[in-house]
Amino acid sequence: MNWDVMIPLIIFVVLVFAIGFWSSKKVYAKSNFMQEYFLGSRELGGLILAMTMIATYGSASSFVGGPGAAYTEGLGWVLLSMAQVATGYFILMILGKKFAIMARRYNAVTIVDYMKGRYDNSKPVVILSALSIIIFLFAAMTAQWVGGARLIEAITGLPYTSALFLFAVAVLCYVIIGGFRAIAITDAVQGFVMFFGTLILLVGTIIAGGGLPNIMNDLAQENELLLTPFGHDGSLAALYVSSFWILVGVGVVGLPQIAVRAMSYKDSRAMHRALIIGTIVVAFMMFGMHFAGVLARPILPGIEEADTVMPTLAMTVLPAWLAGIVLAAPMAAIMSTVDALLLMVSSSIVKDIYYNYVNPDATEKRIKQMSLGVTSVIGILVVLFALSPPDLLIWLNLFAFGGLESAFVWPLVLGLYWSRGNKYGALASIILGVGSYVAISIFMPEPFGMHSVVLPVALSLVGYVVASLCTPAPALQQVRS
Amino acid sequence: MDRRFKVAHREAWIGVGLAIINFVWWYGFAYGLGSRPVSEYQWVFGMPAWFFYSCVVGSIVMIVLVIIAVRYFFTEVPLEEDNEQ
């Protein structure tokens, strides 16, 4: 075991743990437990809001899978990843103040609460939304969890099971006791680690490669297609790359774990600051991480396993202690995604299903026990599944983000801005979105040369509009006051 | 209509506008300059020009536009119900 690398990593985990623990004290001082535990009492300021959105969104794929793909494909993959810059401003601007105001009006704690308020307390809408969140995010979380443990395994040389256990203990503790506030504050720390990790790795890689002109020259000699927007074999077509603007750019509005953050801020000023900070941080992080992946190619030729590019690069071009800091970045990215997903699944079960339909008269104390209990059980279940993930879970994970985007984008966005939209539209949108996404991914992947998510998002829009227009308009007070 | 919603609707449209500018800039430079043969590429700071303008300058432009939009076109409104006029 390499202690120079390990020490910064251990310091990082202990720090996150301590901050999570410290911020959990607030949870028990607040009068409304559910608002606090699942939404941090809507008290986030601008910096924390920006960081928690980016950290939740930036996952194993931005820090491990992405640089690996860029290593293989060249600058064309950096171009593709830059579609994500839009997430820095688009989500908060589109959901915007109206979402924050309406969420307060409906007293919504979760995304499903918002749907319940907007769509006439419709039971089918609530149940379907909650189920999609629980099923898809549980699968996505397991995959991230496996990624986290594999990363620890690669860095430390610990066996997979011990790595998984270590990772699980670190994350579960602060999520279970601290809830949303602990997650948001640790996300801020993790966001900083991700930002500086990217900066150090990018600079270190450019120096190790002998400067940009030198590296570009090496790349051109190996395969000049690496320097074009079209990928290493010329197969990245402009339409295909552009279609990622839906999956990882503007469509991210529909991801419930991101959207819920857009109702957690304190005031308009927090939102304004978060827009600026968020855009700067996400642009730099996505650019730096993926660009470093391309630049790694002449320095570390012939890596077969794309997922090992980023850890190997850090340990090659940086002194061990710096590599430890940089490798804390993907750990941070994974931790900050799984913590948000865990709480999201737990809130769907406790608030959206249990409190809404099973036991609406539950006391504050009962809700508190349920919340801590369900979060713990889900957390432990995920760890058990991650030990040897069932095929069904791996399969579901493939559809998780595209499926949720297709389901929720229109009910959320048009629910805010189109007063004619009603519960039938929302139902049609969810069913068509998820159904067609799964069907297209299986039977007709990448139709017309675009990513599989594009058509379902379009179909889900048509479904929402047509079903809403064919059925009675919603009662006015649902939409306005 | 609630005065705050007028503000919110305008800001959402600004978001749509920014995304369109972002996409056009990103696409225009990448495929406008990047589609020619590599031997005819121009280079800026050691990077191919298409990449520099699309990915590096494009991000900086978006950051500046977001700052301008927030500073000059976004309005602070109360989010709580009881502050409503």
XYZ file of C-alpha atoms in Angstrom:
566
model
C 0.000 0.000 0.000
C 1.218 3.453 -0.939
C 0.938 5.578 2.174
C 1.831 8.864 0.454
C -1.266 8.438 -1.693
C -3.366 7.054 1.141
C -2.830 9.805 3.692
C -4.519 12.628 1.724
C -7.374 10.245 0.907
C -7.832 9.291 4.542
C -7.734 12.947 5.598
C -10.394 13.679 2.999
C -12.726 10.916 4.166
C -12.311 11.894 7.819
C -12.977 15.546 6.945
C -16.161 14.726 5.044
C -17.272 12.517 7.871
C -16.618 15.212 10.491
C -18.458 17.877 8.501
C -21.408 15.585 7.908
C -21.554 14.778 11.594
C -21.274 18.401 12.646
C -23.987 19.606 10.304
C -26.320 16.862 11.474
C -26.706 18.644 14.821
C -29.020 21.126 13.102
C -31.392 18.367 12.039
C -32.614 17.772 15.525
C -32.873 21.444 16.441
C -35.350 22.255 13.657
C -39.068 22.187 14.337
C -40.161 20.510 11.102
C -38.197 17.293 10.812
C -39.304 16.290 7.318
C -38.565 19.707 5.767
C -35.147 19.680 7.401
C -34.160 16.061 6.792
C -35.195 15.902 3.141
C -34.699 19.521 2.078
C -32.432 21.276 4.592
C -35.330 23.617 5.536
C -34.795 25.529 2.253
C -31.848 27.401 3.695
C -29.090 26.842 1.136
C -26.976 29.832 0.180
C -25.518 30.455 -3.267
C -22.156 28.713 -2.929
C -23.556 25.553 -1.341
C -26.432 25.447 -3.818
C -24.062 25.650 -6.794
C -21.717 23.052 -5.351
C -24.394 20.558 -4.381
C -25.948 20.729 -7.855
C -22.622 20.176 -9.589
C -21.411 17.529 -7.179
C -24.677 15.602 -7.413
C -24.520 15.740 -11.175
C -20.774 15.085 -11.524
C -20.396 11.369 -10.921
C -18.123 8.459 -11.659
C -18.736 9.053 -15.347
C -17.336 12.613 -15.275
C -14.167 11.638 -13.410
C -13.451 8.061 -14.431
C -15.486 6.991 -17.459
C -15.319 10.387 -19.219
C -11.544 10.879 -19.184
C -11.198 7.239 -20.284
C -13.449 7.841 -23.279
C -11.556 11.044 -24.105
C -8.318 9.054 -24.007
C -9.743 6.723 -26.655
C -11.645 9.206 -28.826
C -9.503 12.335 -28.635
C -10.627 15.983 -28.656
C -14.024 15.041 -30.129
C -14.987 13.598 -26.738
C -13.980 16.798 -24.945
C -16.293 18.625 -27.334
C -19.101 16.221 -26.460
C -18.520 16.685 -22.735
C -18.810 20.455 -23.107
C -22.557 20.052 -23.693
C -22.608 19.821 -19.892
C -21.664 23.490 -19.459
C -25.352 24.234 -20.047
C -26.292 22.429 -16.821
C -24.442 25.178 -14.913
C -27.112 27.781 -15.683
C -29.969 26.101 -17.563
C -31.533 24.044 -14.747
C -31.727 26.882 -12.243
C -32.876 29.387 -14.854
C -35.595 27.168 -16.331
C -37.062 25.847 -13.108
C -36.161 29.203 -11.678
C -37.967 31.308 -9.147
C -41.348 29.994 -10.211
C -40.401 26.493 -9.091
C -39.110 27.834 -5.778
C -42.316 29.832 -5.233
C -44.688 27.033 -6.256
C -42.798 24.457 -4.185
C -43.238 26.684 -1.134
C -46.903 27.205 -1.977
C -47.537 23.452 -2.197
C -45.314 22.968 0.846
C -43.413 20.442 -1.288
C -40.472 18.574 0.189
C -39.861 16.269 -2.771
C -40.290 16.440 -6.534
C -43.238 14.095 -6.202
C -44.818 16.530 -3.716
C -44.576 19.187 -6.359
C -46.252 16.895 -8.906
C -48.946 16.088 -6.354
C -49.660 19.774 -5.781
C -49.608 20.704 -9.431
C -51.550 17.719 -10.741
C -54.621 17.762 -8.600
C -53.461 15.263 -5.943
C -53.627 12.595 -8.613
C -52.826 9.255 -7.042
C -51.632 7.606 -10.290
C -49.231 10.506 -10.978
C -47.799 10.347 -7.461
C -47.402 6.571 -7.390
C -45.910 6.323 -10.877
C -43.458 9.161 -10.238
C -42.393 7.757 -6.903
C -41.952 4.271 -8.330
C -39.852 5.495 -11.266
C -37.630 7.384 -8.870
C -37.248 4.458 -6.480
C -36.539 1.852 -9.158
C -34.253 3.854 -11.449
C -32.296 5.662 -8.776
C -31.805 2.517 -6.728
C -30.212 0.919 -9.769
C -28.133 4.011 -10.560
C -26.964 4.187 -6.980
C -25.816 0.570 -6.955
C -23.763 1.185 -10.092
C -22.102 4.262 -8.566
C -21.441 2.306 -5.393
C -19.682 -0.419 -7.373
C -17.666 2.323 -9.121
C -16.634 3.827 -5.787
C -15.480 0.511 -4.393
C -13.599 -0.375 -7.604
C -11.793 2.960 -7.411
C -10.722 2.382 -3.799
C -9.663 -1.121 -4.794
C -7.525 0.284 -7.642
C -5.916 3.007 -5.547
C -5.295 1.167 -2.300
C -4.977 -2.445 -3.369
C -7.596 -3.447 -0.777
C -9.855 -6.349 -1.791
C -13.184 -5.280 -3.365
C -15.300 -6.279 -0.369
C -13.241 -4.298 2.133
C -13.144 -1.334 -0.240
C -16.920 -1.457 -0.576
C -17.364 -1.667 3.169
C -15.054 1.296 3.787
C -16.828 3.413 1.209
C -20.249 2.439 2.548
C -19.468 3.299 6.150
C -18.103 6.711 5.182
C -21.165 7.684 3.155
C -23.956 5.995 5.094
C -23.063 7.560 8.430
C -23.480 11.165 7.444
C -26.465 10.631 5.175
C -28.434 8.691 7.765
C -27.856 11.036 10.642
C -27.492 14.326 8.773
C -29.987 14.212 5.907
C -30.089 16.859 3.197
C -28.153 19.525 5.075
C -25.206 17.210 5.759
C -25.255 16.131 2.120
C -25.297 19.699 0.807
C -22.462 20.846 3.055
C -20.284 17.802 2.381
C -21.109 18.280 -1.326
C -19.598 21.757 -1.101
C -16.364 20.313 0.300
C -16.435 17.564 -2.305
C -17.055 20.151 -5.020
C -13.932 22.047 -3.984
C -11.929 18.827 -3.992
C -13.237 18.040 -7.479
C -12.373 21.535 -8.722
C -8.813 21.618 -7.373
C -8.213 17.976 -8.238
C -9.041 18.800 -11.846
C -6.788 21.853 -11.842
C -3.797 19.969 -10.394
C -4.209 17.018 -12.739
C -4.532 19.201 -15.839
C -1.462 21.285 -15.022
C 0.547 18.201 -14.018
C -0.355 16.426 -17.254
C 0.588 19.371 -19.480
C 3.952 19.687 -17.727
C 4.630 15.944 -17.899
C 3.831 15.924 -21.613
C 6.274 18.760 -22.343
C 3.706 21.468 -23.095
C 0.603 21.571 -25.276
C 2.273 21.982 -28.721
C 4.476 19.003 -27.959
C 1.577 16.795 -26.849
C -0.545 17.806 -29.851
C 2.350 16.948 -32.103
C 2.622 13.482 -30.548
C -1.115 12.985 -30.952
C -0.987 14.046 -34.618
C 1.798 11.559 -35.271
C -0.086 8.728 -33.664
C -3.446 9.422 -35.322
C -4.422 12.866 -36.550
C -8.125 12.056 -36.216
C -7.616 12.432 -32.446
C -7.336 16.173 -33.101
C -10.594 16.438 -35.050
C -14.128 16.689 -33.648
C -14.941 13.295 -35.197
C -13.306 10.759 -32.878
C -10.354 8.415 -33.356
C -11.945 6.594 -36.303
C -14.013 9.483 -37.661
C -17.266 7.949 -36.431
C -18.449 10.674 -34.025
C -20.953 12.419 -36.301
C -22.003 15.998 -35.577
C -25.659 14.981 -35.101
C -24.763 12.225 -32.655
C -22.510 14.477 -30.575
C -25.128 17.255 -30.655
C -27.824 14.884 -29.388
C -25.900 14.644 -26.115
C -27.153 18.169 -25.439
C -30.423 16.472 -24.496
C -28.972 13.670 -22.345
C -26.261 15.545 -20.420
C -27.171 19.185 -21.132
C -30.655 20.663 -21.104
C -32.445 17.371 -20.310
C -30.798 17.244 -16.883
C -33.665 19.527 -15.752
C -35.733 16.342 -15.585
C -33.483 14.462 -13.156
C -35.324 14.503 -9.811
C -32.163 14.437 -7.692
C -30.996 17.643 -9.433
C -34.406 19.332 -9.697
C -35.090 18.916 -5.969
C -32.074 21.128 -5.304
C -33.747 23.895 -7.283
C -36.344 24.196 -4.529
C -33.897 24.144 -1.642
C -32.429 27.644 -1.793
C -32.986 30.388 0.700
C -33.725 33.419 -1.469
C -33.323 35.002 -4.901
C -29.830 36.166 -4.114
C -28.661 32.598 -3.403
C -30.019 31.511 -6.768
C -28.265 34.377 -8.568
C -24.908 33.558 -7.001
C -25.331 29.857 -7.703
C -25.894 30.537 -11.404
C -22.559 32.287 -11.744
C -20.534 29.947 -9.517
C -22.159 26.859 -11.009
C -21.403 27.792 -14.599
C -17.763 28.602 -13.842
C -17.138 25.418 -11.845
C -18.935 22.986 -14.160
C -17.307 24.449 -17.281
C -13.836 24.193 -15.801
C -14.320 20.740 -14.334
C -15.772 19.114 -17.426
C -13.207 20.718 -19.687
C -10.215 19.979 -17.463
C -11.016 16.355 -16.666
C -11.778 15.321 -20.245
C -8.938 17.334 -21.756
C -6.517 15.674 -19.323
C -7.797 12.316 -20.586
C -6.780 13.203 -24.156
C -3.415 14.608 -23.097
C -2.686 11.409 -21.176
C -2.435 9.480 -24.421
C 1.150 10.265 -25.449
C 2.298 10.072 -21.801
C 0.687 6.686 -21.132
C 0.287 4.925 -24.476
C -1.553 1.644 -24.801
C -3.909 1.617 -21.809
C -6.536 -1.032 -22.549
C -8.950 -0.537 -19.679
C -10.380 2.986 -20.168
C -11.513 3.285 -16.549
C -7.952 3.075 -15.286
C -6.717 6.061 -17.319
C -7.524 8.694 -14.721
C -6.051 6.936 -11.635
C -2.979 5.790 -13.573
C -2.430 9.285 -14.968
C -2.593 10.877 -11.512
C -0.126 8.393 -10.065
C 2.246 8.776 -13.028
C 2.479 12.524 -13.552
C 2.147 13.733 -9.959
C 4.136 13.208 -6.774
C 2.372 10.620 -4.603
C 0.912 13.045 -2.053
C -0.522 15.257 -4.816
C -1.913 12.186 -6.563
C -3.694 11.370 -3.310
C -5.392 14.779 -3.374
C -6.326 14.397 -7.038
C -7.696 10.897 -6.498
C -9.900 12.256 -3.758
C -11.740 14.079 -6.576
C -13.397 11.042 -8.202
C -14.090 9.682 -4.705
C -15.773 12.989 -3.912
C -17.718 12.863 -7.157
C -19.026 9.373 -6.430
C -19.781 10.052 -2.764
C -21.661 13.239 -3.562
C -23.789 11.429 -6.128
C -24.647 8.376 -4.049
C -25.515 10.419 -0.983
C -28.049 12.456 -2.975
C -29.528 9.348 -4.614
C -29.825 7.554 -1.295
C -31.761 10.398 0.312
C -33.888 10.788 -2.805
C -34.972 7.139 -2.749
C -35.583 7.318 0.970
C -37.706 10.484 0.647
C -39.793 8.856 -2.066
C -40.577 5.932 0.174
C -41.152 7.841 3.404
C -42.754 11.053 2.197
C -44.297 10.202 -1.145
C -45.644 6.757 -0.399
C -45.757 6.124 3.355
C -46.864 9.573 4.535
C -49.145 10.261 1.575
C -51.003 6.978 1.376
C -50.049 4.466 4.041
C -50.183 6.529 7.195
C -51.108 10.200 6.687
C -51.612 10.671 10.430
C -48.069 9.641 11.318
C -46.638 11.632 14.200
C -43.444 13.656 13.919
C -41.686 11.015 15.999
C -42.886 8.190 13.787
C -41.728 10.047 10.649
C -38.345 10.585 12.226
C -37.963 6.885 13.020
C -39.194 5.929 9.558
C -36.801 8.333 7.819
C -33.710 7.173 9.684
C -34.831 3.536 9.422
C -35.637 3.570 5.713
C -32.457 5.447 4.828
C -30.411 2.886 6.757
C -32.193 -0.097 5.225
C -31.862 1.254 1.672
C -28.200 2.052 2.290
C -27.477 -1.454 3.560
C -29.487 -3.040 0.736
C -27.471 -1.116 -1.834
C -24.226 -2.319 -0.292
C -25.448 -5.920 -0.350
C -26.501 -5.605 -3.989
C -23.166 -3.986 -4.846
C -21.347 -7.075 -3.548
C -22.566 -8.897 -6.639
C -24.966 -6.741 -8.613
C -27.868 -8.718 -10.143
C -28.203 -8.447 -13.923
C -31.587 -6.769 -13.612
C -30.010 -3.899 -11.667
C -27.223 -3.411 -14.170
C -29.807 -3.434 -16.914
C -32.007 -0.890 -15.136
C -29.052 1.377 -14.495
C -28.508 1.724 -18.237
C -31.933 3.303 -18.516
C -31.877 5.294 -15.291
C -30.951 8.808 -16.348
C -32.478 8.795 -19.819
C -35.642 7.200 -18.432
C -36.055 9.742 -15.653
C -35.374 12.638 -18.011
C -37.959 11.392 -20.509
C -40.458 10.940 -17.685
C -40.069 14.182 -15.767
C -38.820 16.952 -18.059
C -42.237 17.965 -19.380
C -44.416 17.403 -16.321
C -41.960 19.592 -14.392
C -41.256 22.339 -16.919
C -44.621 22.592 -18.662
C -46.306 22.158 -15.294
C -44.694 25.462 -14.354
C -45.248 27.427 -17.529
C -48.311 25.968 -19.270
C -51.403 26.342 -17.148
C -53.458 24.120 -19.479
C -51.316 21.048 -18.708
C -53.137 18.559 -16.461
C -52.711 15.236 -14.706
C -53.594 13.230 -17.799
C -50.808 14.989 -19.662
C -48.388 14.207 -16.850
C -49.409 10.542 -16.824
C -49.104 10.238 -20.588
C -45.705 11.912 -20.434
C -44.319 9.582 -17.765
C -45.649 6.388 -19.337
C -44.671 7.325 -22.896
C -41.289 8.698 -21.831
C -40.136 5.696 -19.808
C -41.800 3.139 -22.071
C -40.462 4.475 -25.342
C -36.993 5.038 -23.897
C -36.671 1.446 -22.770
C -38.194 0.151 -26.036
C -35.998 2.320 -28.259
C -32.834 1.489 -26.318
C -33.506 -2.213 -26.760
C -34.988 -2.501 -30.228
C -33.688 0.486 -32.135
C -30.711 2.074 -30.369
C -29.542 5.440 -31.674
C -32.380 6.049 -34.149
C -31.430 8.389 -37.015
C -27.902 8.590 -35.614
C -28.983 10.360 -32.402
C -28.686 9.223 -28.800
C -31.635 7.013 -27.764
C -32.935 9.668 -25.347
C -33.915 12.205 -28.042
C -37.044 10.557 -29.482
C -38.565 9.597 -26.102
C -38.186 13.189 -24.882
C -40.005 14.363 -28.024
C -42.698 11.675 -27.675
C -43.155 12.559 -24.033
C -43.767 16.212 -25.059
C -46.357 15.183 -27.640
C -48.017 12.909 -25.084
C -48.185 15.682 -22.495
C -49.683 18.246 -24.866
C -52.147 15.948 -26.646
C -53.425 14.252 -23.482
C -53.813 17.619 -21.732
C -55.749 19.149 -24.629
C -58.051 16.138 -24.985
C -59.105 16.255 -21.327
C -60.662 19.001 -19.152
C -58.480 21.922 -18.104
C -57.168 21.765 -14.529
C -58.987 23.765 -11.870
C -57.594 27.271 -11.875
C -56.526 27.302 -8.244
C -54.218 24.364 -8.887
C -52.143 26.410 -11.266
C -52.432 29.977 -10.054
C -53.179 30.269 -6.390
C -50.890 37.420 -12.598
C -48.527 37.457 -9.649
C -45.850 40.048 -10.376
C -43.178 37.560 -9.380
C -44.268 35.163 -12.096
C -43.683 37.769 -14.796
C -40.116 38.045 -13.534
C -39.780 34.258 -13.395
C -41.125 33.770 -16.910
C -38.750 36.358 -18.357
C -35.795 34.727 -16.610
C -36.741 31.286 -17.912
C -36.748 32.693 -21.445
C -33.296 34.168 -20.835
C -32.192 30.640 -19.900
C -33.545 29.277 -23.176
C -31.826 32.092 -25.099
C -28.486 31.438 -23.398
C -28.682 27.715 -24.187
C -29.358 28.483 -27.850
C -26.405 30.909 -28.030
C -24.264 28.312 -26.247
C -25.217 25.568 -28.689
C -24.750 27.704 -31.810
C -21.315 28.919 -30.669
C -20.234 25.408 -29.675
C -21.479 23.806 -32.909
C -20.425 26.617 -35.260
C -16.773 26.765 -34.257
C -16.347 23.015 -33.745
C -17.737 21.859 -37.052
C -17.114 25.082 -38.995
C -13.363 25.087 -38.336
C -12.879 21.418 -37.439
C -14.243 19.864 -40.622
C -11.296 20.782 -42.826
C -8.278 18.435 -43.143
C -5.928 18.439 -40.136
C -3.060 19.720 -42.301
C -5.011 22.962 -42.823
C -5.788 23.469 -39.115
C -4.785 26.713 -37.488
C -3.364 26.534 -33.992
C -3.961 28.754 -30.976
C -1.903 28.276 -27.778
C -0.984 24.787 -28.960
C -4.605 23.752 -29.513
C -6.464 23.318 -32.817
C -8.394 26.538 -33.525
C -11.803 24.790 -33.640
C -11.185 23.329 -30.198
C -9.839 26.557 -28.727
C -12.758 28.697 -29.941
C -15.511 26.152 -29.365
C -14.506 24.659 -26.021
C -12.219 27.219 -24.338
C -13.506 30.571 -25.618
C -17.063 29.201 -25.771
C -17.034 28.437 -22.045
C -15.604 31.845 -21.199
C -18.239 33.552 -23.348
C -20.999 31.625 -21.583
C -19.627 32.508 -18.150
C -19.523 36.198 -19.104
C -23.054 36.059 -20.560
C -24.405 34.381 -17.426
C -22.780 37.057 -15.257
C -24.266 39.835 -17.422
C -27.705 38.184 -17.454
C -27.764 37.752 -13.683
C -26.365 41.213 -12.899
C -28.533 43.237 -15.241
C -31.607 41.219 -16.131
C -32.422 39.110 -13.077
C -34.623 40.599 -10.361
C -34.710 39.696 -6.701
C -38.191 38.709 -5.602
C -39.446 37.225 -2.329
C -40.104 33.489 -2.571
C -42.261 33.150 0.531
C -46.037 33.395 0.336
C -46.612 35.895 3.170
C -44.422 38.508 1.506
C -46.747 38.585 -1.446
C -48.118 41.959 -2.433
